[in-house]
mmCIF file with all atom_site columns, C-alpha atoms in Angstrom:
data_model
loop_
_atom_site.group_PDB
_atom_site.id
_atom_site.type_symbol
_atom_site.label_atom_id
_atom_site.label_alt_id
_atom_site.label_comp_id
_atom_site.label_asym_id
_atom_site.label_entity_id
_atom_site.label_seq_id
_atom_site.pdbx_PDB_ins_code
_atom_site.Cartn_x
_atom_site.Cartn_y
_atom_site.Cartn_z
_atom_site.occupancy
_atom_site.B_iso_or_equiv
_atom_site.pdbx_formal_charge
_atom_site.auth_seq_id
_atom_site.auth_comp_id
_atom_site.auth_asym_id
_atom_site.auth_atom_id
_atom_site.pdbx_PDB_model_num
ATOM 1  C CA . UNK A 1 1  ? -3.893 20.405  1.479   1.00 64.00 ? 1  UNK A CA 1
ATOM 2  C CA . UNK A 1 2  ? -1.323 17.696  2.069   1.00 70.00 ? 2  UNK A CA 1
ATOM 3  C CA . UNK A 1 3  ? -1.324 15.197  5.276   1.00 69.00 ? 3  UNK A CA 1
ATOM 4  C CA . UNK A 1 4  ? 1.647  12.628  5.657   1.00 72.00 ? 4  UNK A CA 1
ATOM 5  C CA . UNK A 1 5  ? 0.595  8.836   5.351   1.00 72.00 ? 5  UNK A CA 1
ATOM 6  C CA . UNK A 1 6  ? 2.164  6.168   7.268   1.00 76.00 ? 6  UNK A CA 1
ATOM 7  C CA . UNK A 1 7  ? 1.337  2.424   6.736   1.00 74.00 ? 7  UNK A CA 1
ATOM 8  C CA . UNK A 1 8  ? 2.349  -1.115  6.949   1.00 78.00 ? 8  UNK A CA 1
ATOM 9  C CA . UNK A 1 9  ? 1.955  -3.489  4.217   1.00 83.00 ? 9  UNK A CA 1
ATOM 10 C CA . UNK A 1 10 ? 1.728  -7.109  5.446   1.00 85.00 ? 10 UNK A CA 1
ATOM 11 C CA . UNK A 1 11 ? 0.434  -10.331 4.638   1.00 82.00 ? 11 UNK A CA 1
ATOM 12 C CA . UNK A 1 12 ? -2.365 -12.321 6.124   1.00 83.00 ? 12 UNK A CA 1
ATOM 13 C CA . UNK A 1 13 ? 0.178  -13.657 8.860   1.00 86.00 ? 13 UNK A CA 1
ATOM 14 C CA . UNK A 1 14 ? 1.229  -10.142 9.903   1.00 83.00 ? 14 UNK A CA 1
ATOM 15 C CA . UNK A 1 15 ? 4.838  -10.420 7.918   1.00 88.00 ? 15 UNK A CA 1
ATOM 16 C CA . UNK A 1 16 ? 5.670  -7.359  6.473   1.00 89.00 ? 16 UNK A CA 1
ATOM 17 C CA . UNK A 1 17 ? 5.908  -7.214  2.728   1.00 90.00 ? 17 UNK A CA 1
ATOM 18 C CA . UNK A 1 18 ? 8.795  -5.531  1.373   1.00 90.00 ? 18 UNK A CA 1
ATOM 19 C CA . UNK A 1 19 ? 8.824  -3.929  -2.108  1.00 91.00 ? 19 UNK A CA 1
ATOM 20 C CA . UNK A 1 20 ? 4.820  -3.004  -2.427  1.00 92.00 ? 20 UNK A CA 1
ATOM 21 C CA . UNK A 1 21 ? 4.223  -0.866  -5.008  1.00 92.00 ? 21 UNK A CA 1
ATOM 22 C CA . UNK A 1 22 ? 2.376  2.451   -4.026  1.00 91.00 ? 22 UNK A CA 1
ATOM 23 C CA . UNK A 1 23 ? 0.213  4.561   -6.798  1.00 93.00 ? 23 UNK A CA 1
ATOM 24 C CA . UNK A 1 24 ? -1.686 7.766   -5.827  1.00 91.00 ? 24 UNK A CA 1
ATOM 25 C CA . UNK A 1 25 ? -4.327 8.493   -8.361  1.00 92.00 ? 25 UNK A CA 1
ATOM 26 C CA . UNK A 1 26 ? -3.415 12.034  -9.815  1.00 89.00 ? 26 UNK A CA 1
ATOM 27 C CA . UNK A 1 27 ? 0.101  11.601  -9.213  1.00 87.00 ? 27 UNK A CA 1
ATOM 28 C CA . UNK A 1 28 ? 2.921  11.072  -11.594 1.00 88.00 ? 28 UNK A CA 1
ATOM 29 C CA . UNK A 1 29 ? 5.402  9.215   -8.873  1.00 86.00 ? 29 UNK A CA 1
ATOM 30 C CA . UNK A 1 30 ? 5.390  5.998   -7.750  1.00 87.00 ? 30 UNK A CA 1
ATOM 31 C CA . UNK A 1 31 ? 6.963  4.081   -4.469  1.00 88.00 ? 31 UNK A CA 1
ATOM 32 C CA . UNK A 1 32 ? 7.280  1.243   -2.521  1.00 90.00 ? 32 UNK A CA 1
ATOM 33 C CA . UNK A 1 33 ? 7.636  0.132   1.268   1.00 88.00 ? 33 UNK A CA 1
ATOM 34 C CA . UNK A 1 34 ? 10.821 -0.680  2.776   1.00 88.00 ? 34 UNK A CA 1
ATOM 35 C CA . UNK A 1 35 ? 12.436 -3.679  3.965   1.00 86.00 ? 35 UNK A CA 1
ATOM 36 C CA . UNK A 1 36 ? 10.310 -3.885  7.101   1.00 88.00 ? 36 UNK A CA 1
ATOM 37 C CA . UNK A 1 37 ? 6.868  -3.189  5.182   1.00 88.00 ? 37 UNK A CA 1
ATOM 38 C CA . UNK A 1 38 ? 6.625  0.605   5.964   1.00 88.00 ? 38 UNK A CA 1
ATOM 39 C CA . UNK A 1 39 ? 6.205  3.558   4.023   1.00 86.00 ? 39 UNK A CA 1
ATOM 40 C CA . UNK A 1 40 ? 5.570  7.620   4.905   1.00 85.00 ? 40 UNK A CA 1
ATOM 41 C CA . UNK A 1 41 ? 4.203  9.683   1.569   1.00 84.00 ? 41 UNK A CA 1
ATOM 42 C CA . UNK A 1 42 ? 3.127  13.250  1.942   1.00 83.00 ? 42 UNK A CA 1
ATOM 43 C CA . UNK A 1 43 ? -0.286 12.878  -0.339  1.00 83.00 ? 43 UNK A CA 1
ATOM 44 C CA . UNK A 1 44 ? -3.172 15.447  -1.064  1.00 82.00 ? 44 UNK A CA 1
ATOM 45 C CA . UNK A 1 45 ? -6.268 14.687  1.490   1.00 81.00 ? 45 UNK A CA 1
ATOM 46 C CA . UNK A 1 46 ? -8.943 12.108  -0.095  1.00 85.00 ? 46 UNK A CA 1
ATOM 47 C CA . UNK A 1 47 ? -6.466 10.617  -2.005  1.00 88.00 ? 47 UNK A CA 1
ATOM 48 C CA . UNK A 1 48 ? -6.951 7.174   -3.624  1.00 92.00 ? 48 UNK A CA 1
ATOM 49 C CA . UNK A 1 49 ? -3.770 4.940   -2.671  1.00 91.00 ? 49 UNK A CA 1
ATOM 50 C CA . UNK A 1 50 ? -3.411 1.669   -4.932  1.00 94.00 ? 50 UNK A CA 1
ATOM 51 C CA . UNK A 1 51 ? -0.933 -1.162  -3.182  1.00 93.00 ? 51 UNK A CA 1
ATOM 52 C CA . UNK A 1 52 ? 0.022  -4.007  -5.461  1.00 93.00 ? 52 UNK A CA 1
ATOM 53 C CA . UNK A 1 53 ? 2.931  -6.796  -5.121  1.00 92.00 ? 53 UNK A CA 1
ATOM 54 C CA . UNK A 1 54 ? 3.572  -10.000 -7.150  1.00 90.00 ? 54 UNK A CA 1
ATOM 55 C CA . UNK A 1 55 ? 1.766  -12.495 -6.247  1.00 90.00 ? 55 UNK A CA 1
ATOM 56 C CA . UNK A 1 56 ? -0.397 -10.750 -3.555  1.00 91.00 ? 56 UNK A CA 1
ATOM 57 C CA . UNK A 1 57 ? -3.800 -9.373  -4.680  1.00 92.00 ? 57 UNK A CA 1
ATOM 58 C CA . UNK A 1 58 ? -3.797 -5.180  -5.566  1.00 94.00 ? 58 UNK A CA 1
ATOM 59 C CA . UNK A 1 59 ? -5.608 -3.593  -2.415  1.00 93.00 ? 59 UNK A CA 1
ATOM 60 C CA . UNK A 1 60 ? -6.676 -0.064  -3.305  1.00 94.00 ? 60 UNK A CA 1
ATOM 61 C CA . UNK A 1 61 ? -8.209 2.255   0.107   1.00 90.00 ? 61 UNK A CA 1
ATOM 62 C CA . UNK A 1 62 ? -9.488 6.006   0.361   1.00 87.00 ? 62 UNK A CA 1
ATOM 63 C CA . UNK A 1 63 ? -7.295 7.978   2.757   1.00 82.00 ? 63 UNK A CA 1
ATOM 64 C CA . UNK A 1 64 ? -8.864 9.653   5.629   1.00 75.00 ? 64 UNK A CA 1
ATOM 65 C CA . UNK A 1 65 ? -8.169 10.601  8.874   1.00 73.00 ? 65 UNK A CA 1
ATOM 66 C CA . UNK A 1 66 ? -6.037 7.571   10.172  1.00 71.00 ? 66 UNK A CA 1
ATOM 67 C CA . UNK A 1 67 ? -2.729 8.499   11.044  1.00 70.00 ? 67 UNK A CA 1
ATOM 68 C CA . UNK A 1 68 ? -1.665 4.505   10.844  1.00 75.00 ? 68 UNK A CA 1
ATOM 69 C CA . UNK A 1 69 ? -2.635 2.268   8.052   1.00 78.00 ? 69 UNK A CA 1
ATOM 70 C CA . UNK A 1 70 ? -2.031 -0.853  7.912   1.00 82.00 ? 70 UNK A CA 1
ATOM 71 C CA . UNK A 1 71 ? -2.738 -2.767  4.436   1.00 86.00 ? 71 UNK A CA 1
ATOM 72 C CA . UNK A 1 72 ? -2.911 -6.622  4.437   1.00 88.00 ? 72 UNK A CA 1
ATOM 73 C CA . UNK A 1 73 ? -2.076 -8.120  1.552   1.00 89.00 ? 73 UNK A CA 1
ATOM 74 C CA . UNK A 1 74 ? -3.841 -11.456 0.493   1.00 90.00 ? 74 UNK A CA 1
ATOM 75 C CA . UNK A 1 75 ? -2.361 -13.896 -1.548  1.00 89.00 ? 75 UNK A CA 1
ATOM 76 C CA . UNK A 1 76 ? -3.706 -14.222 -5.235  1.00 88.00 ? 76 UNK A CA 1
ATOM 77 C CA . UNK A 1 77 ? -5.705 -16.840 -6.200  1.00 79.00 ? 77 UNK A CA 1
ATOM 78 C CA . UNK A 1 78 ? -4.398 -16.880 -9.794  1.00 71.00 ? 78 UNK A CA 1
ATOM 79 C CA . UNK A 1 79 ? -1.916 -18.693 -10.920 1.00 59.00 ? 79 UNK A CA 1
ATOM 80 C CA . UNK A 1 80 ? 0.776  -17.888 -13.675 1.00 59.00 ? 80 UNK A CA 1
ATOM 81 C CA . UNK A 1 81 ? 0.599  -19.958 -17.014 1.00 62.00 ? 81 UNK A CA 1
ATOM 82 C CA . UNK A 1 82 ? 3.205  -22.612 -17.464 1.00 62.00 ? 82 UNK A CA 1
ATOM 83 C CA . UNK A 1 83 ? 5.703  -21.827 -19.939 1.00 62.00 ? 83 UNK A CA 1
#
């Protein structure tokens, strides 16, 4: 069975973060949220959804019942080697 997932990525401020890369385990595709943060995927139930951005720490959730996730992104701690 499939259910339709709709979320909001944001950051710890409640921006929305556009450009958030979505993974479903089991699932060839890929996607990302819009320009205002938001995203609708029809997934398989229990699905394992992975959200990951530059510079933002990857945030991975179990799907359930919600019909409105919303993700918050935290910034990464890490920083990039200089060059």
């Amino acid at each position: 069975n499939k259910r339709k997932e709709r979320a909001e990525g944001k950051d710890k401020e409640a921006a929305p973060i556009s450009g958030v890369s979505i993974q479903v385990d089991g699932q060839k595709w890929k996607a990302s949220t819009g320009k205002e943060g938001k995203f609708t995927l029809e997934i398989p139930q229990n699905s394992i959804i992975t959200f990951s951005s530059v510079g933002y720490e990857t945030v991975t959730i179990h799907s359930g019942k919600e019909k409105w996730l919303e993700i918050i992104l935290k910034e990464s701690q890490s920083l990039l080697p200089e060059i």
